[in-house]
PDB file of C-alpha atoms in Angstrom:
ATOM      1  CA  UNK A 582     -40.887-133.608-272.129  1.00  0.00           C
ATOM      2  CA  UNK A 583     -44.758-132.318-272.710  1.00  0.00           C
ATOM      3  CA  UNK A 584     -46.542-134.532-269.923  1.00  0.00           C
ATOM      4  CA  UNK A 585     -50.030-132.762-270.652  1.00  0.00           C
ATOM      5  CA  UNK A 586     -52.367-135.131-271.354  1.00  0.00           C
ATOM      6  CA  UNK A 587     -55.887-134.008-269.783  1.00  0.00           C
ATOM      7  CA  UNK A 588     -57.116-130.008-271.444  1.00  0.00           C
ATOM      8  CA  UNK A 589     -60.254-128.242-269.965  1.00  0.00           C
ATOM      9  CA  UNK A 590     -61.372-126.369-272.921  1.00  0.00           C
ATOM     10  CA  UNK A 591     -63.787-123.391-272.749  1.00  0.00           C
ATOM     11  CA  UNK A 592     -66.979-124.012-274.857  1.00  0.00           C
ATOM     12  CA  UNK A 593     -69.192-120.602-275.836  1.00  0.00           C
ATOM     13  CA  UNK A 594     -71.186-122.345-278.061  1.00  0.00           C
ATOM     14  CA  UNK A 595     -69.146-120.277-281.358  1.00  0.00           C
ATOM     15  CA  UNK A 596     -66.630-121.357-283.710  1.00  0.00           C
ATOM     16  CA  UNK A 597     -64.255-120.134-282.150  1.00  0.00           C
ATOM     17  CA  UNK A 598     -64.392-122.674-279.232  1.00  0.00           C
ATOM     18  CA  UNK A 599     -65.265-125.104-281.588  1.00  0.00           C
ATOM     19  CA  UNK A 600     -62.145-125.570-283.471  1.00  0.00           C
ATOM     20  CA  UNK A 601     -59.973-125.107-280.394  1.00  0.00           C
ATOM     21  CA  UNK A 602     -61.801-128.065-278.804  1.00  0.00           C
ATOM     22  CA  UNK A 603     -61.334-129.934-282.321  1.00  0.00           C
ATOM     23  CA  UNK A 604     -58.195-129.249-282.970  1.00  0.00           C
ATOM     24  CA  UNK A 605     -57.391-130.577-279.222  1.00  0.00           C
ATOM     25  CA  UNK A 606     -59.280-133.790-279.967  1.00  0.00           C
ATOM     26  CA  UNK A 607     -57.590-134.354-283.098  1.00  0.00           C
ATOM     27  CA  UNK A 608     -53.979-134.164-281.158  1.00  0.00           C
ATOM     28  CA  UNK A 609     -55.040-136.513-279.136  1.00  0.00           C
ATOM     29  CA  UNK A 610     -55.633-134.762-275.657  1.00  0.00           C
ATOM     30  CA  UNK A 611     -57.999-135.878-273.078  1.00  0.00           C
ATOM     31  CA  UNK A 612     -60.455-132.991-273.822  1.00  0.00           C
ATOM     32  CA  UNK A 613     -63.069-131.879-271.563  1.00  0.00           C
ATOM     33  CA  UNK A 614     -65.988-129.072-272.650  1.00  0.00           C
ATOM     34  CA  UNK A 615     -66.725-126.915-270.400  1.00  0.00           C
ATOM     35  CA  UNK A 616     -69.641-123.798-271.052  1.00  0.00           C
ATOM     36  CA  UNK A 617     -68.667-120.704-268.159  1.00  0.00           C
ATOM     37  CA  UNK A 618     -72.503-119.195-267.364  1.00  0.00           C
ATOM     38  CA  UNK A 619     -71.119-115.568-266.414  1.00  0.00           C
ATOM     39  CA  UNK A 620     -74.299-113.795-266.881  1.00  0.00           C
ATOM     40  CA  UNK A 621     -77.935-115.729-266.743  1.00  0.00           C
ATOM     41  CA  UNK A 622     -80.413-112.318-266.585  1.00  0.00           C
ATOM     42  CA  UNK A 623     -83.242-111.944-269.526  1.00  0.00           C
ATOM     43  CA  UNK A 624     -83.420-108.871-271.568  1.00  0.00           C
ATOM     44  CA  UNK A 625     -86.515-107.100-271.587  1.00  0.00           C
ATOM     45  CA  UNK A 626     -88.274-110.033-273.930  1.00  0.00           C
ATOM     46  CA  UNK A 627     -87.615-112.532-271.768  1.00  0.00           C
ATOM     47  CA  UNK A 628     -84.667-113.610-273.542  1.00  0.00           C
ATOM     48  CA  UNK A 629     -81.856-115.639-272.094  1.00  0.00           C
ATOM     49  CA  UNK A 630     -78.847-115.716-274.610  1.00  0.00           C
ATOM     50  CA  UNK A 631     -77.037-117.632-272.179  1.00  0.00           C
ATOM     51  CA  UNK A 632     -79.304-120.614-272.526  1.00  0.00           C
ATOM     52  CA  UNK A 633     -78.990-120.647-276.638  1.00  0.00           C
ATOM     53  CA  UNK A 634     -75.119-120.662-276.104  1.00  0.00           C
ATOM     54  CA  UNK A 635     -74.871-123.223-273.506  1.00  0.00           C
ATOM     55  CA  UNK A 636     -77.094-125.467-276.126  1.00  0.00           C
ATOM     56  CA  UNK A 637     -75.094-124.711-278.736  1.00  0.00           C
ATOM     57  CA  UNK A 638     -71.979-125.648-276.237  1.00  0.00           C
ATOM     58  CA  UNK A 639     -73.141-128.662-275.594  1.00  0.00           C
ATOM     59  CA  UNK A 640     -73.860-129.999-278.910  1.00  0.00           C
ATOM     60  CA  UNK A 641     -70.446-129.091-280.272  1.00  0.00           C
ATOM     61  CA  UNK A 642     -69.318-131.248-277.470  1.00  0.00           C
ATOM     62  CA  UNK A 643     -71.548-134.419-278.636  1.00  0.00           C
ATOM     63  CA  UNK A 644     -70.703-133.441-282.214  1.00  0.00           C
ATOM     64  CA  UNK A 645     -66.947-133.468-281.567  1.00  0.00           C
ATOM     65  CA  UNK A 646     -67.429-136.605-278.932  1.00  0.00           C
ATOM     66  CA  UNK A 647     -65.710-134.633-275.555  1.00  0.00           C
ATOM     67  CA  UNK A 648     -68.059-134.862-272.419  1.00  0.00           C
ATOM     68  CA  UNK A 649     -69.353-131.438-271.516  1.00  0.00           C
ATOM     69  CA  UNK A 650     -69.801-129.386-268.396  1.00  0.00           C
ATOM     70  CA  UNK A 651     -71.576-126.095-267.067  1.00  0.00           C
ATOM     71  CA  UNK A 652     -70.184-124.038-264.702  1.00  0.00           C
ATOM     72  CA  UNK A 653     -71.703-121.082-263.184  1.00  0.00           C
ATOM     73  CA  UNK A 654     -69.773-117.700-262.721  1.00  0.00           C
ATOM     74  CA  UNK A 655     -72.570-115.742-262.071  1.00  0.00           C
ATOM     75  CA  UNK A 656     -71.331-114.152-258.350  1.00  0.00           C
ATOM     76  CA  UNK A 657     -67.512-113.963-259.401  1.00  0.00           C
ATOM     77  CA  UNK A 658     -68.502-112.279-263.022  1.00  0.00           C
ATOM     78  CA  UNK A 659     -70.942-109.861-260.552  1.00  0.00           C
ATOM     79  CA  UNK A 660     -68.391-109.072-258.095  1.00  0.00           C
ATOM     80  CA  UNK A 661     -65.211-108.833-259.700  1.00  0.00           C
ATOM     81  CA  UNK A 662     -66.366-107.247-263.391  1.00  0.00           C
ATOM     82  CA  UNK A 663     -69.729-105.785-263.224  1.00  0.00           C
ATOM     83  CA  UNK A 664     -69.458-104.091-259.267  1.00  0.00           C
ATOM     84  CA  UNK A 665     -66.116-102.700-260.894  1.00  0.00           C
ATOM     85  CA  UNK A 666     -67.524-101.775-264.358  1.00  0.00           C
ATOM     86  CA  UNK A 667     -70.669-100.032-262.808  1.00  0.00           C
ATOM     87  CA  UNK A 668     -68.270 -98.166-260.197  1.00  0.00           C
ATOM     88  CA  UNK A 669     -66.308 -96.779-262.966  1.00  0.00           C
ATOM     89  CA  UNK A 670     -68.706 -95.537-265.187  1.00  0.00           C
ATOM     90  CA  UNK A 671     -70.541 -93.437-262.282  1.00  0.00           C
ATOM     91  CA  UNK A 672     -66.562 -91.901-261.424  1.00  0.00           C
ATOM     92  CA  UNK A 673     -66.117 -91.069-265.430  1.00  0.00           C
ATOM     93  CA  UNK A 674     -63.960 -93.745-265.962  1.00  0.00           C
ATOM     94  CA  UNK A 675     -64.091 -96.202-269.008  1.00  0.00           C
ATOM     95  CA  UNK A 676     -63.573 -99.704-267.863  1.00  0.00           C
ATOM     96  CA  UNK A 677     -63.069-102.664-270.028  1.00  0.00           C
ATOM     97  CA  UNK A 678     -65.516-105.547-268.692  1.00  0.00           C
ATOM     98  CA  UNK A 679     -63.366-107.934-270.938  1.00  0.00           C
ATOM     99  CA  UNK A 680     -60.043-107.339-269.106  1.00  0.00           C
ATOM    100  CA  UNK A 681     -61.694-107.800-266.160  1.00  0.00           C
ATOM    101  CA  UNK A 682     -63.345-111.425-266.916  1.00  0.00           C
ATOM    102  CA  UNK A 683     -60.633-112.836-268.065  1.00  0.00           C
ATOM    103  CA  UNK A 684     -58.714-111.309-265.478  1.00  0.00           C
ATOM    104  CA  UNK A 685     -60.579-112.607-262.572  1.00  0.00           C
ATOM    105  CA  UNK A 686     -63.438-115.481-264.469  1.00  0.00           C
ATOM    106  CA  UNK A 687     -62.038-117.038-267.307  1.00  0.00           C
ATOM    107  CA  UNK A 688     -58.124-117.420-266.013  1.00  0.00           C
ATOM    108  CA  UNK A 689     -58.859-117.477-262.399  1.00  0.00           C
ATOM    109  CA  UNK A 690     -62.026-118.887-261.267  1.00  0.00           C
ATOM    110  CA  UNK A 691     -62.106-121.293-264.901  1.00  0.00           C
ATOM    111  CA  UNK A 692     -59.055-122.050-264.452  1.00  0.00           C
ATOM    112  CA  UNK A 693     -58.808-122.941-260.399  1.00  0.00           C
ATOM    113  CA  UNK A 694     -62.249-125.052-261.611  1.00  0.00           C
ATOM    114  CA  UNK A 695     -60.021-126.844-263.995  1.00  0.00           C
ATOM    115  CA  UNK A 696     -57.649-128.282-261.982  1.00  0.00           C
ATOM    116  CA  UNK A 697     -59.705-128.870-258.742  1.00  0.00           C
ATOM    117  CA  UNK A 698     -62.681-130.782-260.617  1.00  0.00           C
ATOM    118  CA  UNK A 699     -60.754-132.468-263.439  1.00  0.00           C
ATOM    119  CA  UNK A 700     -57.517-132.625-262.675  1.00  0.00           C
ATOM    120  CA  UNK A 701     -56.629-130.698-265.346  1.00  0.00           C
ATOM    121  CA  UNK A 702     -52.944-130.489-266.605  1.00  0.00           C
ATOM    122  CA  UNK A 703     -53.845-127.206-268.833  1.00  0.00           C
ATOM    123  CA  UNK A 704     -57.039-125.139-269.835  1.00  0.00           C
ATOM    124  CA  UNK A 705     -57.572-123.751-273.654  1.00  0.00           C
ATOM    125  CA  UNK A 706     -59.887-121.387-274.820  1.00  0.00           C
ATOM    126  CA  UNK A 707     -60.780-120.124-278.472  1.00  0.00           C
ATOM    127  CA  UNK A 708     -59.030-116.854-278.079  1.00  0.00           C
ATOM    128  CA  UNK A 709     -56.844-115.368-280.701  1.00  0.00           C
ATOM    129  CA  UNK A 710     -53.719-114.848-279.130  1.00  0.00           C
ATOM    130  CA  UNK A 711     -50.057-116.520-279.143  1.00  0.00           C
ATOM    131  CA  UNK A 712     -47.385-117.398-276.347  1.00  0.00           C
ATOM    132  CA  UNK A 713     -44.028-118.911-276.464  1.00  0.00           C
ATOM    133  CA  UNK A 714     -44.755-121.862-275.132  1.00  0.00           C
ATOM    134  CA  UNK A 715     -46.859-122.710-278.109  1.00  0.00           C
ATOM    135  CA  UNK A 716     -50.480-123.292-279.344  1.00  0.00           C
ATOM    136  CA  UNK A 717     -50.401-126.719-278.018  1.00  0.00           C
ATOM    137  CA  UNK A 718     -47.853-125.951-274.977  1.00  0.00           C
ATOM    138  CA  UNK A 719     -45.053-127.659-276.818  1.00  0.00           C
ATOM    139  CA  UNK A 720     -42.502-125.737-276.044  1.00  0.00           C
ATOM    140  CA  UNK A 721     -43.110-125.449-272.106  1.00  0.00           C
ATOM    141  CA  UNK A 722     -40.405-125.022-269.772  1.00  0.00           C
ATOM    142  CA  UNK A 723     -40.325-124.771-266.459  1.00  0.00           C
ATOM    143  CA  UNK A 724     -37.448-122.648-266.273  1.00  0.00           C
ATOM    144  CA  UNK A 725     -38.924-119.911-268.345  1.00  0.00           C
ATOM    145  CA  UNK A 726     -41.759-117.183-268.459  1.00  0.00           C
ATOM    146  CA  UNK A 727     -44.163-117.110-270.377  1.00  0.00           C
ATOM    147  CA  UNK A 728     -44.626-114.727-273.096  1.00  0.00           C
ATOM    148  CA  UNK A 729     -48.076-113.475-274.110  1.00  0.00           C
ATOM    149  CA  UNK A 730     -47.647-112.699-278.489  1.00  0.00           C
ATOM    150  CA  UNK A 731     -50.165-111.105-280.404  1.00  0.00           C
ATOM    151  CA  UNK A 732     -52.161-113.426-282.978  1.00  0.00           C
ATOM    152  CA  UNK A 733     -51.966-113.494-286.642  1.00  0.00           C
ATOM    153  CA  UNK A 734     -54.728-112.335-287.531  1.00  0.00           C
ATOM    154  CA  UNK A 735     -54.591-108.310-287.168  1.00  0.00           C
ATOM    155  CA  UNK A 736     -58.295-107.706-286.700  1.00  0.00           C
ATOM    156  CA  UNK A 737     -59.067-110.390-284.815  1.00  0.00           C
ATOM    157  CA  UNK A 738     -56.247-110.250-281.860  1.00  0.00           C
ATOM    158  CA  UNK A 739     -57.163-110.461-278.565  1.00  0.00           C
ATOM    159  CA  UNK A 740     -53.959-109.958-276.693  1.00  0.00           C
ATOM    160  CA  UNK A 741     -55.079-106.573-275.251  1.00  0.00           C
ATOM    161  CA  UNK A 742     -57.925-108.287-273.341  1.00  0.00           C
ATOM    162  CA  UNK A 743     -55.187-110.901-271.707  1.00  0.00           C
ATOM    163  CA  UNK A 744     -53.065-108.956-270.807  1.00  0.00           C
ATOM    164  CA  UNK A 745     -53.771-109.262-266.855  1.00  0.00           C
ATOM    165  CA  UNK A 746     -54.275-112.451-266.626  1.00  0.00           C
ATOM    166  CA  UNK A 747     -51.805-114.526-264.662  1.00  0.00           C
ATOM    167  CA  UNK A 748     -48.218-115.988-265.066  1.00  0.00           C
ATOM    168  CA  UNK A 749     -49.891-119.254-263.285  1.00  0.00           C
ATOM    169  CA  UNK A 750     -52.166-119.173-265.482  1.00  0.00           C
ATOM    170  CA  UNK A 751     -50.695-118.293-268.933  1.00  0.00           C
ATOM    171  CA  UNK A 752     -48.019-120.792-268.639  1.00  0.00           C
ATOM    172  CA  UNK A 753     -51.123-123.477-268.170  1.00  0.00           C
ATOM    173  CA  UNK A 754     -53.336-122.337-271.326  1.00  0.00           C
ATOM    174  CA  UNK A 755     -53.357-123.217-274.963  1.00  0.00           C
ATOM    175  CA  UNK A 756     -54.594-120.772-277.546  1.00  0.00           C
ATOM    176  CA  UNK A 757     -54.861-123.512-280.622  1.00  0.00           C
ATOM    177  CA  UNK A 758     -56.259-121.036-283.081  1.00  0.00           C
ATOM    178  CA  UNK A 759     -53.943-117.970-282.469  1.00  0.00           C
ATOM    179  CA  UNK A 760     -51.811-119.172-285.429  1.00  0.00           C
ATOM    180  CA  UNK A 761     -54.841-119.134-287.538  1.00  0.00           C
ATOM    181  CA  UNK A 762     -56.736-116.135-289.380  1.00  0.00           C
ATOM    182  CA  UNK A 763     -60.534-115.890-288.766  1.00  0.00           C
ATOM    183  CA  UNK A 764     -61.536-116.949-292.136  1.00  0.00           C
ATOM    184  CA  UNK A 765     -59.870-119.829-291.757  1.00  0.00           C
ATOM    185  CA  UNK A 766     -61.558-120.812-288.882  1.00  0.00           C
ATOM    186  CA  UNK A 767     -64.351-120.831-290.401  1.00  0.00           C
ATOM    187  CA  UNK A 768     -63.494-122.581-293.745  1.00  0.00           C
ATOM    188  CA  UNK A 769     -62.250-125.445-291.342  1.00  0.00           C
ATOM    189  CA  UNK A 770     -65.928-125.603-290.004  1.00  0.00           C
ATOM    190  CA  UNK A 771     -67.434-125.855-292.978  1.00  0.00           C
ATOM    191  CA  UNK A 772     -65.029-128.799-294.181  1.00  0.00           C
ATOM    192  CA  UNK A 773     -65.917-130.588-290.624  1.00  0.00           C
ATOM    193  CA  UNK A 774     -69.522-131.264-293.251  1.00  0.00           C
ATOM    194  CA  UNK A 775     -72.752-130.045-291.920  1.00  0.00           C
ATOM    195  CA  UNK A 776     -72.786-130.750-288.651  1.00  0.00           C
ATOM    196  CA  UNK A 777     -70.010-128.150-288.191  1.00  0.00           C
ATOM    197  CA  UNK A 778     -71.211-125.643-290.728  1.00  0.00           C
ATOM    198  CA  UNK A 779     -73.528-123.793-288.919  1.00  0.00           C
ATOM    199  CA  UNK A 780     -71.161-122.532-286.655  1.00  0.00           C
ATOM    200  CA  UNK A 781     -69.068-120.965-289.035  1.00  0.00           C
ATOM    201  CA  UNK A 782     -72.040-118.960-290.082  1.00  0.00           C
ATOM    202  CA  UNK A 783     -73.414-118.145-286.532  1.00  0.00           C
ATOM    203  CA  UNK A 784     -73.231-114.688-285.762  1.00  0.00           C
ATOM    204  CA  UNK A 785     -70.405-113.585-283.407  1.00  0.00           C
ATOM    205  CA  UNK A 786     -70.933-111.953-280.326  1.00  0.00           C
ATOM    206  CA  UNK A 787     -69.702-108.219-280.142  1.00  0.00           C
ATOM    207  CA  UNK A 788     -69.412-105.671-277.081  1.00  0.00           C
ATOM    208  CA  UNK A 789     -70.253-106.039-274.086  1.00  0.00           C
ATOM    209  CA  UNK A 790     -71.667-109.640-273.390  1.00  0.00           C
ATOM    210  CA  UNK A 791     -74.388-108.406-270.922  1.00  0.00           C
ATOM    211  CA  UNK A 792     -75.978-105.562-272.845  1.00  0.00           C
ATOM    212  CA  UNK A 793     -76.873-107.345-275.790  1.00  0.00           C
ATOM    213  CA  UNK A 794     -78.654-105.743-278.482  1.00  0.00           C
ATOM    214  CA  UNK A 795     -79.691-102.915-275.730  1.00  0.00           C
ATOM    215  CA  UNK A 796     -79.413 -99.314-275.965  1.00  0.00           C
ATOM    216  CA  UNK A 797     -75.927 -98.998-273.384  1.00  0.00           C
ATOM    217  CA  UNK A 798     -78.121 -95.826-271.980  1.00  0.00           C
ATOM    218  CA  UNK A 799     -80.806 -98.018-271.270  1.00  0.00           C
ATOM    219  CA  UNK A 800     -78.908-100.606-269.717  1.00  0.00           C
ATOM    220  CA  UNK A 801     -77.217 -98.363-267.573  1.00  0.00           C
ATOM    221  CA  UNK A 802     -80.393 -96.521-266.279  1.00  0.00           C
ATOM    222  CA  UNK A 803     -81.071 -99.902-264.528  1.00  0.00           C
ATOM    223  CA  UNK A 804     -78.210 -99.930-262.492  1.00  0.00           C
ATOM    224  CA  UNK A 805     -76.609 -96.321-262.312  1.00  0.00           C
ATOM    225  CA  UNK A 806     -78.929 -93.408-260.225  1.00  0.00           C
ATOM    226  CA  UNK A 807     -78.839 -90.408-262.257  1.00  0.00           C
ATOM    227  CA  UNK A 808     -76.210 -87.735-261.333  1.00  0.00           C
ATOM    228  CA  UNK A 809     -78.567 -84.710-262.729  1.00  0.00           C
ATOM    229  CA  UNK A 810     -75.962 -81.833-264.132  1.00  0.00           C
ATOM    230  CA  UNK A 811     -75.937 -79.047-266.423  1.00  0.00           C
ATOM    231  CA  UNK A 812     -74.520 -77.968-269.738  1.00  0.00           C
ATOM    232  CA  UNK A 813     -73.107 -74.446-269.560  1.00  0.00           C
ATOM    233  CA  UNK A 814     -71.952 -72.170-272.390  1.00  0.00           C
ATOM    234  CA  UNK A 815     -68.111 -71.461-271.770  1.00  0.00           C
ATOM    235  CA  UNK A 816     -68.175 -68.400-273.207  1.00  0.00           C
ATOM    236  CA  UNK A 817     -71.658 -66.614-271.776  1.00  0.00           C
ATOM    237  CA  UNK A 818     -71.724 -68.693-268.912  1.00  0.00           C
ATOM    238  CA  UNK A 819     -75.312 -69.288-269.455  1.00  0.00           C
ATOM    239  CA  UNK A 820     -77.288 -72.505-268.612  1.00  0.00           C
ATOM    240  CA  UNK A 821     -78.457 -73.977-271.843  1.00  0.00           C
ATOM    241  CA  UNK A 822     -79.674 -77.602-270.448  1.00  0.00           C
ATOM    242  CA  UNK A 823     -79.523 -80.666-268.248  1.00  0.00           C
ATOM    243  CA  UNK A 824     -77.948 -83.788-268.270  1.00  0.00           C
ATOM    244  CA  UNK A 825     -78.334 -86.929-266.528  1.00  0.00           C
ATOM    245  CA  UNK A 826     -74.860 -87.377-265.893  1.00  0.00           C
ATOM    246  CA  UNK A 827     -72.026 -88.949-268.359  1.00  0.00           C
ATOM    247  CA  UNK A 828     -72.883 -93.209-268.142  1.00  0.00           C
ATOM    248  CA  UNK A 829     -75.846 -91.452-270.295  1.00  0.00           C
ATOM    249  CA  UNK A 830     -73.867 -89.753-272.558  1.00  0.00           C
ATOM    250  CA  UNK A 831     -72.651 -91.404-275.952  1.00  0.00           C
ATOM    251  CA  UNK A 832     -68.965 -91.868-275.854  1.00  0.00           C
ATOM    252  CA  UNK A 833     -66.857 -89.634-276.651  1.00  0.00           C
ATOM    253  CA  UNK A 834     -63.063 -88.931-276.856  1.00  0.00           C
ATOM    254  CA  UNK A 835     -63.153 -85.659-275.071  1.00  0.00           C
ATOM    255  CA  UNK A 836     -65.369 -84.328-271.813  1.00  0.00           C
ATOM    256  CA  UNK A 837     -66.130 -80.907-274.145  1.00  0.00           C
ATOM    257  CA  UNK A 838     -69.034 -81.138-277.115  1.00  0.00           C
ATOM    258  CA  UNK A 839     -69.631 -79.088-279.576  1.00  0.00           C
ATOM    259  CA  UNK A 840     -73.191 -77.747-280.425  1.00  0.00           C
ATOM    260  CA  UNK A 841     -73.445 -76.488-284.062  1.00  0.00           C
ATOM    261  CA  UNK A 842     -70.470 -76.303-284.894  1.00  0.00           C
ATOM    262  CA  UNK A 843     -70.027 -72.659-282.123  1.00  0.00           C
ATOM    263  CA  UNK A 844     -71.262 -73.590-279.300  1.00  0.00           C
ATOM    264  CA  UNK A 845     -68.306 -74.798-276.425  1.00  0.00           C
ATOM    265  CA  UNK A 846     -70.293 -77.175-273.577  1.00  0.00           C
ATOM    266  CA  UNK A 847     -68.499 -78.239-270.585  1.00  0.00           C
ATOM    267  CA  UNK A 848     -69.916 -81.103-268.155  1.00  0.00           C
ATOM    268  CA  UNK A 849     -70.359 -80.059-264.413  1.00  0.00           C
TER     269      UNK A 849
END
């Protein structure tokens, strides 16, 4: 028998979290809204993006009529994703910052925070991803793992980005939209009336959540010293220029470019 009663939901202030924490409500879960601050620095025009989402967090919560929470991540995002990220990129690596927080933030330190300050008996989060225990936990067992299953909705499945997370923690979360497709999502917004409507038109957030709308070469040049290097000819041998080393470089499948269409560069 399903003895979950209280649900910590994580609030970003999209739709995403939105309809997760409505859906919740509407089952009739004691829902709490809590908005994770992972990252709280300004871009280069003073803007905090952070600050419009917790807002926006915190009004769903009113809207939907869940008490809300902030919780700051700030030194656990910095030492367990970015440290790691930055440490990567300068060893010609490729990390994925999203593995990472969920990894260690959302379904560690979130979900530790859960149970320790509202004795939580599960956490949920707007994610689009499946287990087999059920959006809504309802078919928990004690006696069984639990399996992490791809969403239904192809191009919006996140199950790639959870897939270090926890047992301990899995077997504790709900996923209420990952039987849904985005679009429907949204539609269910919009029939919420207008006080739900705007999130289903907000804009989503894509890559990586500290860079914003930055060049990634500029962001990186803030962090990263430059590992000067040179781009050699393979087959003359010749110098033909310099480099700043690769976290400046666009990405690229392959350490090797090709200069019009002839011309073989190696990285060293």
């Amino acid at each position: 028998m399903n003895q979950i009663k209280r649900v910590v939901c994580g609030i970003s202030g999209g739709v995403d979290s939105c309809i997760s924490a409505y859906k919740l409500k509407h089952r009739g879960f004691d829902v709490v809204g809590v908005f994770m601050r992972n990252w709280d620095l300004t871009d280069e025009t003073g803007h905090c993006q952070a600050d419009k989402d917790c807002e926006d967090a915190a009004e769903i919560c009113r809207k939907i009529g869940i008490p809300f929470h902030e919780v700051n991540f700030v030194k656990e995002y910095w030492t367990h994703v970015f440290t790691p990220l930055l440490e990567d990129y300068q060893n010609g690596l490729t990390p994925n910052p999203d593995i990472l927080c969920n990894r260690h933030v959302k379904f560690s330190s979130f979900f530790q925070y859960a149970r320790e300050k509202h004795n939580a008996d599960a956490i949920a989060t707007g994610h689009y991803a499946r287990t087999s225990f059920g959006p809504f936990l309802e078919r928990s067992s004690p006696e069984k793992n639990c399996l992490l299953f791809k969403g239904v909705d192809p191009l919006k499945d996140q199950t790639l980005f959870l897939s270090q997370i926890s047992q301990e923690a899995l077997r504790c979360t709900m996923f209420p939209i990952g039987e849904m497709h985005k679009r429907v999502v949204k539609t269910t917004a919009r029939q919420l009336g207008s006080e739900f409507k705007q999130y289903a038109h907000k804009k989503e957030s894509m890559g990586i959540c500290f860079i914003g709308p930055r060049k990634f070469s500029n962001f990186m040049r803030e962090y990263c010293p430059p590992q000067r290097g040179r781009f050699i000819d393979v087959d003359t041998g010749k110098v033909v220029g310099q480099h700043e080393g690769t976290p400046r470089l666009p990405a690229t499948p392959h350490p090797a470019y090709i200069l019009q269409a002839a011309l073989y560069l190696l990285l060293c």
